Amino acid sequence: MAQLDEADRLLSDSMLSSATLFGASLVILLREGLEALLVVIALVAVLARTGRQDGMRYVHIGWVSALVAGIATWAAAQSLISISGASREVMEGSAALLAAIVLLYVGIWMHSKTHAAQWQAYIQQHINAHLTAGTLWGLALLAFIAVYREVFETVLFYQTLLTQAGINQYPVIASGFGLAVSLLAILAWVLVRYSVKLPVARFFSITTYLLLALAFILMGKTVSALQEAALMSITPLPVSFEMAWVGVKSTWQGILAQLSVLLVFLAFIRTNRSRQKISAATTSESNLDRPGVTPADSD
């Protein structure tokens, strides 16, 4: 019994803390849900401005179908993925690795501060084509793709959170999910009722750093799980330490893996700033080339 208690303590120590799980659950759904919400509202707004009320029904069919498909995806993930027995560590490591990569690639690169604006511009461009051609079912497909993309990512991230949590921590994840749903419902009502302009760029900028922190933690958990499953070697550092709440352990493999997450993010930031400087310089030059535009005007 003493050994079983010790085994339970060790397994509990390898899980994410309740505060981390709650914060991750809240931020993930709030970010993904807000982007899907902005896309649907953009669709509805364009239809309202053009007086095509007949297309509203197809938009609602599209996003509702995406939610139903998301529930089916979640059910499939629960039935097809087993995280018990000897395969637990391998599943934890694989799920955490996939989620960390997606968080970096999708959550940071593709879902940058301008990504929501780019999606709305894409929708406004294609909605006119569907209305002109009379293919209203194309609107339903457009809404479905936009929303299901966010739902699929949400399912992936929540499945990963469950592999990093104990059964007694499931209510913590559910409470974060419930709070996010409530906040999204309030935001949707406010946006539709009062057409309030949200600081979307700032919101996405802040949540990008939060998702980076989650990717950093999950990368550390990935290495630890694969080492415990004997699929990755263990090379200890000269100094022994451990910070379980951020997934940091004193092995070269874990430290290098987590440093790679930071390096990729820093490279993205540097590249993005360089592009912004080039874009600003190009815009300034084009303004100066225009007749009647002075340097003070361009500033």
PDB file of N, CA, C and O in Angstrom, residues 97-166:
ATOM      1  N   LEU A  97       3.343  16.639 -27.845  1.00  0.00           N
ATOM      2  CA  LEU A  97       4.221  17.075 -28.934  1.00  0.00           C
ATOM      3  C   LEU A  97       3.405  17.660 -30.084  1.00  0.00           C
ATOM      4  O   LEU A  97       3.730  18.739 -30.617  1.00  0.00           O
ATOM      5  N   LEU A  98       2.345  16.970 -30.470  1.00  0.00           N
ATOM      6  CA  LEU A  98       1.505  17.462 -31.565  1.00  0.00           C
ATOM      7  C   LEU A  98       0.873  18.802 -31.210  1.00  0.00           C
ATOM      8  O   LEU A  98       0.848  19.732 -32.018  1.00  0.00           O
ATOM      9  N   ALA A  99       0.375  18.903 -29.974  1.00  0.00           N
ATOM     10  CA  ALA A  99      -0.258  20.154 -29.560  1.00  0.00           C
ATOM     11  C   ALA A  99       0.746  21.296 -29.512  1.00  0.00           C
ATOM     12  O   ALA A  99       0.430  22.424 -29.909  1.00  0.00           O
ATOM     13  N   ALA A 100       1.967  21.025 -29.038  1.00  0.00           N
ATOM     14  CA  ALA A 100       2.997  22.072 -28.969  1.00  0.00           C
ATOM     15  C   ALA A 100       3.347  22.576 -30.362  1.00  0.00           C
ATOM     16  O   ALA A 100       3.499  23.788 -30.580  1.00  0.00           O
ATOM     17  N   ILE A 101       3.451  21.654 -31.327  1.00  0.00           N
ATOM     18  CA  ILE A 101       3.780  22.049 -32.696  1.00  0.00           C
ATOM     19  C   ILE A 101       2.653  22.875 -33.301  1.00  0.00           C
ATOM     20  O   ILE A 101       2.885  23.916 -33.937  1.00  0.00           O
ATOM     21  N   VAL A 102       1.412  22.435 -33.091  1.00  0.00           N
ATOM     22  CA  VAL A 102       0.270  23.172 -33.642  1.00  0.00           C
ATOM     23  C   VAL A 102       0.148  24.544 -32.988  1.00  0.00           C
ATOM     24  O   VAL A 102      -0.164  25.536 -33.653  1.00  0.00           O
ATOM     25  N   LEU A 103       0.397  24.609 -31.679  1.00  0.00           N
ATOM     26  CA  LEU A 103       0.341  25.890 -30.989  1.00  0.00           C
ATOM     27  C   LEU A 103       1.346  26.873 -31.580  1.00  0.00           C
ATOM     28  O   LEU A 103       1.064  28.059 -31.731  1.00  0.00           O
ATOM     29  N   LEU A 104       2.532  26.379 -31.895  1.00  0.00           N
ATOM     30  CA  LEU A 104       3.550  27.246 -32.489  1.00  0.00           C
ATOM     31  C   LEU A 104       3.196  27.628 -33.918  1.00  0.00           C
ATOM     32  O   LEU A 104       3.226  28.802 -34.292  1.00  0.00           O
ATOM     33  N   TYR A 105       2.826  26.626 -34.730  1.00  0.00           N
ATOM     34  CA  TYR A 105       2.611  26.878 -36.154  1.00  0.00           C
ATOM     35  C   TYR A 105       1.302  27.610 -36.417  1.00  0.00           C
ATOM     36  O   TYR A 105       1.263  28.614 -37.128  1.00  0.00           O
ATOM     37  N   VAL A 106       0.230  27.096 -35.819  1.00  0.00           N
ATOM     38  CA  VAL A 106      -1.085  27.690 -36.068  1.00  0.00           C
ATOM     39  C   VAL A 106      -1.351  28.851 -35.122  1.00  0.00           C
ATOM     40  O   VAL A 106      -1.736  29.934 -35.539  1.00  0.00           O
ATOM     41  N   GLY A 107      -1.138  28.618 -33.835  1.00  0.00           N
ATOM     42  CA  GLY A 107      -1.470  29.631 -32.850  1.00  0.00           C
ATOM     43  C   GLY A 107      -0.619  30.876 -32.921  1.00  0.00           C
ATOM     44  O   GLY A 107      -1.056  31.937 -32.495  1.00  0.00           O
ATOM     45  N   ILE A 108       0.597  30.777 -33.465  1.00  0.00           N
ATOM     46  CA  ILE A 108       1.478  31.945 -33.514  1.00  0.00           C
ATOM     47  C   ILE A 108       1.688  32.417 -34.938  1.00  0.00           C
ATOM     48  O   ILE A 108       1.491  33.586 -35.252  1.00  0.00           O
ATOM     49  N   TRP A 109       2.075  31.522 -35.834  1.00  0.00           N
ATOM     50  CA  TRP A 109       2.390  31.935 -37.212  1.00  0.00           C
ATOM     51  C   TRP A 109       1.128  32.303 -37.987  1.00  0.00           C
ATOM     52  O   TRP A 109       1.028  33.396 -38.521  1.00  0.00           O
ATOM     53  N   MET A 110       0.174  31.375 -38.048  1.00  0.00           N
ATOM     54  CA  MET A 110      -1.016  31.620 -38.853  1.00  0.00           C
ATOM     55  C   MET A 110      -2.020  32.495 -38.126  1.00  0.00           C
ATOM     56  O   MET A 110      -2.730  33.274 -38.746  1.00  0.00           O
ATOM     57  N   HIS A 111      -2.121  32.362 -36.793  1.00  0.00           N
ATOM     58  CA  HIS A 111      -3.079  33.144 -36.024  1.00  0.00           C
ATOM     59  C   HIS A 111      -2.380  34.349 -35.408  1.00  0.00           C
ATOM     60  O   HIS A 111      -2.448  34.563 -34.205  1.00  0.00           O
ATOM     61  N   SER A 112      -1.677  35.108 -36.212  1.00  0.00           N
ATOM     62  CA  SER A 112      -1.042  36.326 -35.745  1.00  0.00           C
ATOM     63  C   SER A 112      -2.109  37.378 -35.526  1.00  0.00           C
ATOM     64  O   SER A 112      -3.300  37.144 -35.721  1.00  0.00           O
ATOM     65  N   LYS A 113      -1.674  38.578 -35.129  1.00  0.00           N
ATOM     66  CA  LYS A 113      -2.639  39.627 -34.812  1.00  0.00           C
ATOM     67  C   LYS A 113      -3.507  39.990 -36.004  1.00  0.00           C
ATOM     68  O   LYS A 113      -4.621  40.468 -35.852  1.00  0.00           O
ATOM     69  N   THR A 114      -3.000  39.802 -37.218  1.00  0.00           N
ATOM     70  CA  THR A 114      -3.759  40.193 -38.410  1.00  0.00           C
ATOM     71  C   THR A 114      -4.533  39.037 -39.014  1.00  0.00           C
ATOM     72  O   THR A 114      -5.212  39.217 -40.015  1.00  0.00           O
ATOM     73  N   HIS A 115      -4.437  37.841 -38.381  1.00  0.00           N
ATOM     74  CA  HIS A 115      -5.041  36.675 -39.031  1.00  0.00           C
ATOM     75  C   HIS A 115      -6.563  36.785 -39.092  1.00  0.00           C
ATOM     76  O   HIS A 115      -7.179  36.443 -40.088  1.00  0.00           O
ATOM     77  N   ALA A 116      -7.181  37.257 -38.014  1.00  0.00           N
ATOM     78  CA  ALA A 116      -8.637  37.399 -38.015  1.00  0.00           C
ATOM     79  C   ALA A 116      -9.079  38.393 -39.084  1.00  0.00           C
ATOM     80  O   ALA A 116     -10.067  38.182 -39.780  1.00  0.00           O
ATOM     81  N   ALA A 117      -8.323  39.482 -39.209  1.00  0.00           N
ATOM     82  CA  ALA A 117      -8.649  40.476 -40.236  1.00  0.00           C
ATOM     83  C   ALA A 117      -8.492  39.883 -41.629  1.00  0.00           C
ATOM     84  O   ALA A 117      -9.298  40.156 -42.529  1.00  0.00           O
ATOM     85  N   GLN A 118      -7.456  39.058 -41.816  1.00  0.00           N
ATOM     86  CA  GLN A 118      -7.253  38.414 -43.113  1.00  0.00           C
ATOM     87  C   GLN A 118      -8.398  37.469 -43.436  1.00  0.00           C
ATOM     88  O   GLN A 118      -8.859  37.403 -44.578  1.00  0.00           O
ATOM     89  N   TRP A 119      -8.883  36.733 -42.424  1.00  0.00           N
ATOM     90  CA  TRP A 119     -10.003  35.829 -42.648  1.00  0.00           C
ATOM     91  C   TRP A 119     -11.259  36.610 -43.025  1.00  0.00           C
ATOM     92  O   TRP A 119     -12.006  36.226 -43.920  1.00  0.00           O
ATOM     93  N   GLN A 120     -11.495  37.728 -42.349  1.00  0.00           N
ATOM     94  CA  GLN A 120     -12.687  38.521 -42.655  1.00  0.00           C
ATOM     95  C   GLN A 120     -12.599  39.122 -44.054  1.00  0.00           C
ATOM     96  O   GLN A 120     -13.599  39.211 -44.770  1.00  0.00           O
ATOM     97  N   ALA A 121     -11.390  39.544 -44.456  1.00  0.00           N
ATOM     98  CA  ALA A 121     -11.213  40.059 -45.814  1.00  0.00           C
ATOM     99  C   ALA A 121     -11.452  38.961 -46.841  1.00  0.00           C
ATOM    100  O   ALA A 121     -12.063  39.193 -47.893  1.00  0.00           O
ATOM    101  N   TYR A 122     -10.974  37.758 -46.528  1.00  0.00           N
ATOM    102  CA  TYR A 122     -11.181  36.608 -47.425  1.00  0.00           C
ATOM    103  C   TYR A 122     -12.676  36.326 -47.583  1.00  0.00           C
ATOM    104  O   TYR A 122     -13.169  36.069 -48.688  1.00  0.00           O
ATOM    105  N   ILE A 123     -13.395  36.395 -46.471  1.00  0.00           N
ATOM    106  CA  ILE A 123     -14.830  36.109 -46.502  1.00  0.00           C
ATOM    107  C   ILE A 123     -15.578  37.176 -47.308  1.00  0.00           C
ATOM    108  O   ILE A 123     -16.449  36.861 -48.125  1.00  0.00           O
ATOM    109  N   GLN A 124     -15.246  38.439 -47.081  1.00  0.00           N
ATOM    110  CA  GLN A 124     -15.919  39.498 -47.820  1.00  0.00           C
ATOM    111  C   GLN A 124     -15.655  39.401 -49.317  1.00  0.00           C
ATOM    112  O   GLN A 124     -16.482  39.775 -50.137  1.00  0.00           O
ATOM    113  N   GLN A 125     -14.473  38.871 -49.653  1.00  0.00           N
ATOM    114  CA  GLN A 125     -14.141  38.695 -51.068  1.00  0.00           C
ATOM    115  C   GLN A 125     -14.962  37.584 -51.702  1.00  0.00           C
ATOM    116  O   GLN A 125     -15.443  37.711 -52.826  1.00  0.00           O
ATOM    117  N   HIS A 126     -15.120  36.468 -50.963  1.00  0.00           N
ATOM    118  CA  HIS A 126     -15.788  35.299 -51.539  1.00  0.00           C
ATOM    119  C   HIS A 126     -17.307  35.326 -51.384  1.00  0.00           C
ATOM    120  O   HIS A 126     -18.019  34.667 -52.132  1.00  0.00           O
ATOM    121  N   ILE A 127     -17.793  36.087 -50.412  1.00  0.00           N
ATOM    122  CA  ILE A 127     -19.239  36.100 -50.222  1.00  0.00           C
ATOM    123  C   ILE A 127     -19.929  36.765 -51.413  1.00  0.00           C
ATOM    124  O   ILE A 127     -21.005  36.332 -51.836  1.00  0.00           O
ATOM    125  N   ASN A 128     -19.302  37.788 -51.959  1.00  0.00           N
ATOM    126  CA  ASN A 128     -19.886  38.448 -53.135  1.00  0.00           C
ATOM    127  C   ASN A 128     -19.955  37.515 -54.328  1.00  0.00           C
ATOM    128  O   ASN A 128     -20.915  37.540 -55.110  1.00  0.00           O
ATOM    129  N   ALA A 129     -18.924  36.659 -54.466  1.00  0.00           N
ATOM    130  CA  ALA A 129     -18.926  35.701 -55.574  1.00  0.00           C
ATOM    131  C   ALA A 129     -20.080  34.718 -55.435  1.00  0.00           C
ATOM    132  O   ALA A 129     -20.767  34.394 -56.413  1.00  0.00           O
ATOM    133  N   HIS A 130     -20.314  34.255 -54.200  1.00  0.00           N
ATOM    134  CA  HIS A 130     -21.420  33.316 -53.982  1.00  0.00           C
ATOM    135  C   HIS A 130     -22.773  33.986 -54.208  1.00  0.00           C
ATOM    136  O   HIS A 130     -23.694  33.379 -54.765  1.00  0.00           O
ATOM    137  N   LEU A 131     -22.911  35.240 -53.770  1.00  0.00           N
ATOM    138  CA  LEU A 131     -24.177  35.929 -53.953  1.00  0.00           C
ATOM    139  C   LEU A 131     -24.452  36.213 -55.425  1.00  0.00           C
ATOM    140  O   LEU A 131     -25.586  36.101 -55.896  1.00  0.00           O
ATOM    141  N   THR A 132     -23.388  36.582 -56.160  1.00  0.00           N
ATOM    142  CA  THR A 132     -23.545  36.873 -57.584  1.00  0.00           C
ATOM    143  C   THR A 132     -23.944  35.626 -58.354  1.00  0.00           C
ATOM    144  O   THR A 132     -24.800  35.659 -59.245  1.00  0.00           O
ATOM    145  N   ALA A 133     -23.314  34.505 -58.002  1.00  0.00           N
ATOM    146  CA  ALA A 133     -23.594  33.253 -58.709  1.00  0.00           C
ATOM    147  C   ALA A 133     -24.884  32.597 -58.235  1.00  0.00           C
ATOM    148  O   ALA A 133     -25.358  31.645 -58.845  1.00  0.00           O
ATOM    149  N   GLY A 134     -25.426  33.097 -57.120  1.00  0.00           N
ATOM    150  CA  GLY A 134     -26.660  32.514 -56.612  1.00  0.00           C
ATOM    151  C   GLY A 134     -26.458  31.210 -55.870  1.00  0.00           C
ATOM    152  O   GLY A 134     -27.418  30.509 -55.591  1.00  0.00           O
ATOM    153  N   THR A 135     -25.211  30.871 -55.512  1.00  0.00           N
ATOM    154  CA  THR A 135     -24.925  29.615 -54.808  1.00  0.00           C
ATOM    155  C   THR A 135     -24.902  29.878 -53.306  1.00  0.00           C
ATOM    156  O   THR A 135     -23.840  29.990 -52.690  1.00  0.00           O
ATOM    157  N   LEU A 136     -26.070  29.962 -52.709  1.00  0.00           N
ATOM    158  CA  LEU A 136     -26.160  30.267 -51.290  1.00  0.00           C
ATOM    159  C   LEU A 136     -25.610  29.141 -50.420  1.00  0.00           C
ATOM    160  O   LEU A 136     -25.178  29.381 -49.290  1.00  0.00           O
ATOM    161  N   TRP A 137     -25.624  27.909 -50.938  1.00  0.00           N
ATOM    162  CA  TRP A 137     -25.035  26.807 -50.174  1.00  0.00           C
ATOM    163  C   TRP A 137     -23.524  26.996 -50.048  1.00  0.00           C
ATOM    164  O   TRP A 137     -22.894  26.437 -49.160  1.00  0.00           O
ATOM    165  N   GLY A 138     -22.947  27.791 -50.948  1.00  0.00           N
ATOM    166  CA  GLY A 138     -21.529  28.110 -50.809  1.00  0.00           C
ATOM    167  C   GLY A 138     -21.255  28.910 -49.549  1.00  0.00           C
ATOM    168  O   GLY A 138     -20.190  28.794 -48.942  1.00  0.00           O
ATOM    169  N   LEU A 139     -22.239  29.731 -49.132  1.00  0.00           N
ATOM    170  CA  LEU A 139     -22.102  30.470 -47.879  1.00  0.00           C
ATOM    171  C   LEU A 139     -22.074  29.525 -46.691  1.00  0.00           C
ATOM    172  O   LEU A 139     -21.317  29.720 -45.733  1.00  0.00           O
ATOM    173  N   ALA A 140     -22.934  28.496 -46.751  1.00  0.00           N
ATOM    174  CA  ALA A 140     -22.946  27.504 -45.671  1.00  0.00           C
ATOM    175  C   ALA A 140     -21.608  26.788 -45.582  1.00  0.00           C
ATOM    176  O   ALA A 140     -21.079  26.544 -44.486  1.00  0.00           O
ATOM    177  N   LEU A 141     -21.036  26.443 -46.738  1.00  0.00           N
ATOM    178  CA  LEU A 141     -19.739  25.772 -46.758  1.00  0.00           C
ATOM    179  C   LEU A 141     -18.642  26.693 -46.227  1.00  0.00           C
ATOM    180  O   LEU A 141     -17.749  26.260 -45.489  1.00  0.00           O
ATOM    181  N   LEU A 142     -18.721  27.967 -46.578  1.00  0.00           N
ATOM    182  CA  LEU A 142     -17.734  28.939 -46.123  1.00  0.00           C
ATOM    183  C   LEU A 142     -17.775  29.071 -44.601  1.00  0.00           C
ATOM    184  O   LEU A 142     -16.731  29.073 -43.930  1.00  0.00           O
ATOM    185  N   ALA A 143     -18.983  29.178 -44.039  1.00  0.00           N
ATOM    186  CA  ALA A 143     -19.136  29.275 -42.588  1.00  0.00           C
ATOM    187  C   ALA A 143     -18.682  27.990 -41.906  1.00  0.00           C
ATOM    188  O   ALA A 143     -18.049  28.027 -40.844  1.00  0.00           O
ATOM    189  N   PHE A 144     -18.987  26.837 -42.529  1.00  0.00           N
ATOM    190  CA  PHE A 144     -18.596  25.554 -41.947  1.00  0.00           C
ATOM    191  C   PHE A 144     -17.073  25.430 -41.852  1.00  0.00           C
ATOM    192  O   PHE A 144     -16.521  25.063 -40.816  1.00  0.00           O
ATOM    193  N   ILE A 145     -16.392  25.744 -42.952  1.00  0.00           N
ATOM    194  CA  ILE A 145     -14.930  25.613 -42.981  1.00  0.00           C
ATOM    195  C   ILE A 145     -14.286  26.546 -41.961  1.00  0.00           C
ATOM    196  O   ILE A 145     -13.375  26.159 -41.214  1.00  0.00           O
ATOM    197  N   ALA A 146     -14.766  27.789 -41.908  1.00  0.00           N
ATOM    198  CA  ALA A 146     -14.176  28.777 -41.006  1.00  0.00           C
ATOM    199  C   ALA A 146     -14.327  28.366 -39.549  1.00  0.00           C
ATOM    200  O   ALA A 146     -13.399  28.500 -38.748  1.00  0.00           O
ATOM    201  N   VAL A 147     -15.498  27.857 -39.178  1.00  0.00           N
ATOM    202  CA  VAL A 147     -15.754  27.498 -37.783  1.00  0.00           C
ATOM    203  C   VAL A 147     -15.152  26.141 -37.437  1.00  0.00           C
ATOM    204  O   VAL A 147     -14.558  25.965 -36.371  1.00  0.00           O
ATOM    205  N   TYR A 148     -15.269  25.155 -38.346  1.00  0.00           N
ATOM    206  CA  TYR A 148     -14.774  23.818 -38.021  1.00  0.00           C
ATOM    207  C   TYR A 148     -13.257  23.816 -37.863  1.00  0.00           C
ATOM    208  O   TYR A 148     -12.714  23.031 -37.086  1.00  0.00           O
ATOM    209  N   ARG A 149     -12.578  24.694 -38.586  1.00  0.00           N
ATOM    210  CA  ARG A 149     -11.130  24.787 -38.440  1.00  0.00           C
ATOM    211  C   ARG A 149     -10.762  25.140 -37.002  1.00  0.00           C
ATOM    212  O   ARG A 149      -9.840  24.563 -36.414  1.00  0.00           O
ATOM    213  N   GLU A 150     -11.496  26.076 -36.419  1.00  0.00           N
ATOM    214  CA  GLU A 150     -11.256  26.455 -35.026  1.00  0.00           C
ATOM    215  C   GLU A 150     -11.682  25.337 -34.073  1.00  0.00           C
ATOM    216  O   GLU A 150     -11.011  25.078 -33.070  1.00  0.00           O
ATOM    217  N   VAL A 151     -12.812  24.678 -34.389  1.00  0.00           N
ATOM    218  CA  VAL A 151     -13.306  23.599 -33.531  1.00  0.00           C
ATOM    219  C   VAL A 151     -12.321  22.436 -33.501  1.00  0.00           C
ATOM    220  O   VAL A 151     -12.051  21.852 -32.448  1.00  0.00           O
ATOM    221  N   PHE A 152     -11.749  22.091 -34.662  1.00  0.00           N
ATOM    222  CA  PHE A 152     -10.804  20.975 -34.734  1.00  0.00           C
ATOM    223  C   PHE A 152      -9.571  21.246 -33.866  1.00  0.00           C
ATOM    224  O   PHE A 152      -9.092  20.372 -33.140  1.00  0.00           O
ATOM    225  N   GLU A 153      -9.059  22.477 -33.959  1.00  0.00           N
ATOM    226  CA  GLU A 153      -7.901  22.837 -33.132  1.00  0.00           C
ATOM    227  C   GLU A 153      -8.264  22.773 -31.652  1.00  0.00           C
ATOM    228  O   GLU A 153      -7.467  22.306 -30.821  1.00  0.00           O
ATOM    229  N   THR A 154      -9.473  23.230 -31.309  1.00  0.00           N
ATOM    230  CA  THR A 154      -9.915  23.200 -29.919  1.00  0.00           C
ATOM    231  C   THR A 154      -9.989  21.777 -29.391  1.00  0.00           C
ATOM    232  O   THR A 154      -9.568  21.489 -28.268  1.00  0.00           O
ATOM    233  N   VAL A 155     -10.510  20.859 -30.193  1.00  0.00           N
ATOM    234  CA  VAL A 155     -10.590  19.449 -29.797  1.00  0.00           C
ATOM    235  C   VAL A 155      -9.193  18.886 -29.551  1.00  0.00           C
ATOM    236  O   VAL A 155      -8.950  18.181 -28.560  1.00  0.00           O
ATOM    237  N   LEU A 156      -8.261  19.208 -30.441  1.00  0.00           N
ATOM    238  CA  LEU A 156      -6.886  18.726 -30.285  1.00  0.00           C
ATOM    239  C   LEU A 156      -6.273  19.228 -28.978  1.00  0.00           C
ATOM    240  O   LEU A 156      -5.693  18.461 -28.214  1.00  0.00           O
ATOM    241  N   PHE A 157      -6.438  20.514 -28.697  1.00  0.00           N
ATOM    242  CA  PHE A 157      -5.834  21.088 -27.501  1.00  0.00           C
ATOM    243  C   PHE A 157      -6.467  20.530 -26.224  1.00  0.00           C
ATOM    244  O   PHE A 157      -5.763  20.235 -25.253  1.00  0.00           O
ATOM    245  N   TYR A 158      -7.790  20.387 -26.221  1.00  0.00           N
ATOM    246  CA  TYR A 158      -8.454  19.870 -25.016  1.00  0.00           C
ATOM    247  C   TYR A 158      -8.140  18.390 -24.794  1.00  0.00           C
ATOM    248  O   TYR A 158      -8.020  17.943 -23.650  1.00  0.00           O
ATOM    249  N   GLN A 159      -8.004  17.627 -25.867  1.00  0.00           N
ATOM    250  CA  GLN A 159      -7.614  16.234 -25.723  1.00  0.00           C
ATOM    251  C   GLN A 159      -6.233  16.139 -25.085  1.00  0.00           C
ATOM    252  O   GLN A 159      -5.958  15.269 -24.253  1.00  0.00           O
ATOM    253  N   THR A 160      -5.350  17.048 -25.470  1.00  0.00           N
ATOM    254  CA  THR A 160      -4.014  17.074 -24.889  1.00  0.00           C
ATOM    255  C   THR A 160      -4.064  17.465 -23.418  1.00  0.00           C
ATOM    256  O   THR A 160      -3.345  16.893 -22.586  1.00  0.00           O
ATOM    257  N   LEU A 161      -4.902  18.439 -23.073  1.00  0.00           N
ATOM    258  CA  LEU A 161      -5.031  18.825 -21.666  1.00  0.00           C
ATOM    259  C   LEU A 161      -5.504  17.660 -20.810  1.00  0.00           C
ATOM    260  O   LEU A 161      -5.043  17.476 -19.678  1.00  0.00           O
ATOM    261  N   LEU A 162      -6.406  16.854 -21.344  1.00  0.00           N
ATOM    262  CA  LEU A 162      -6.910  15.708 -20.581  1.00  0.00           C
ATOM    263  C   LEU A 162      -5.812  14.678 -20.330  1.00  0.00           C
ATOM    264  O   LEU A 162      -5.791  14.028 -19.281  1.00  0.00           O
ATOM    265  N   THR A 163      -4.890  14.520 -21.296  1.00  0.00           N
ATOM    266  CA  THR A 163      -3.799  13.569 -21.081  1.00  0.00           C
ATOM    267  C   THR A 163      -2.809  14.071 -20.038  1.00  0.00           C
ATOM    268  O   THR A 163      -2.040  13.281 -19.485  1.00  0.00           O
ATOM    269  N   GLN A 164      -2.817  15.379 -19.788  1.00  0.00           N
ATOM    270  CA  GLN A 164      -1.890  15.971 -18.809  1.00  0.00           C
ATOM    271  C   GLN A 164      -2.563  16.231 -17.461  1.00  0.00           C
ATOM    272  O   GLN A 164      -1.981  16.900 -16.609  1.00  0.00           O
ATOM    273  N   ALA A 165      -3.773  15.713 -17.278  1.00  0.00           N
ATOM    274  CA  ALA A 165      -4.529  15.968 -16.049  1.00  0.00           C
ATOM    275  C   ALA A 165      -4.955  14.656 -15.404  1.00  0.00           C
ATOM    276  O   ALA A 165      -5.136  13.637 -16.084  1.00  0.00           O
ATOM    277  N   GLY A 166      -5.091  14.692 -14.093  1.00  0.00           N
ATOM    278  CA  GLY A 166      -5.660  13.560 -13.386  1.00  0.00           C
ATOM    279  C   GLY A 166      -7.174  13.605 -13.451  1.00  0.00           C
ATOM    280  O   GLY A 166      -7.771  14.645 -13.772  1.00  0.00           O
TER     281      GLY A 166
END
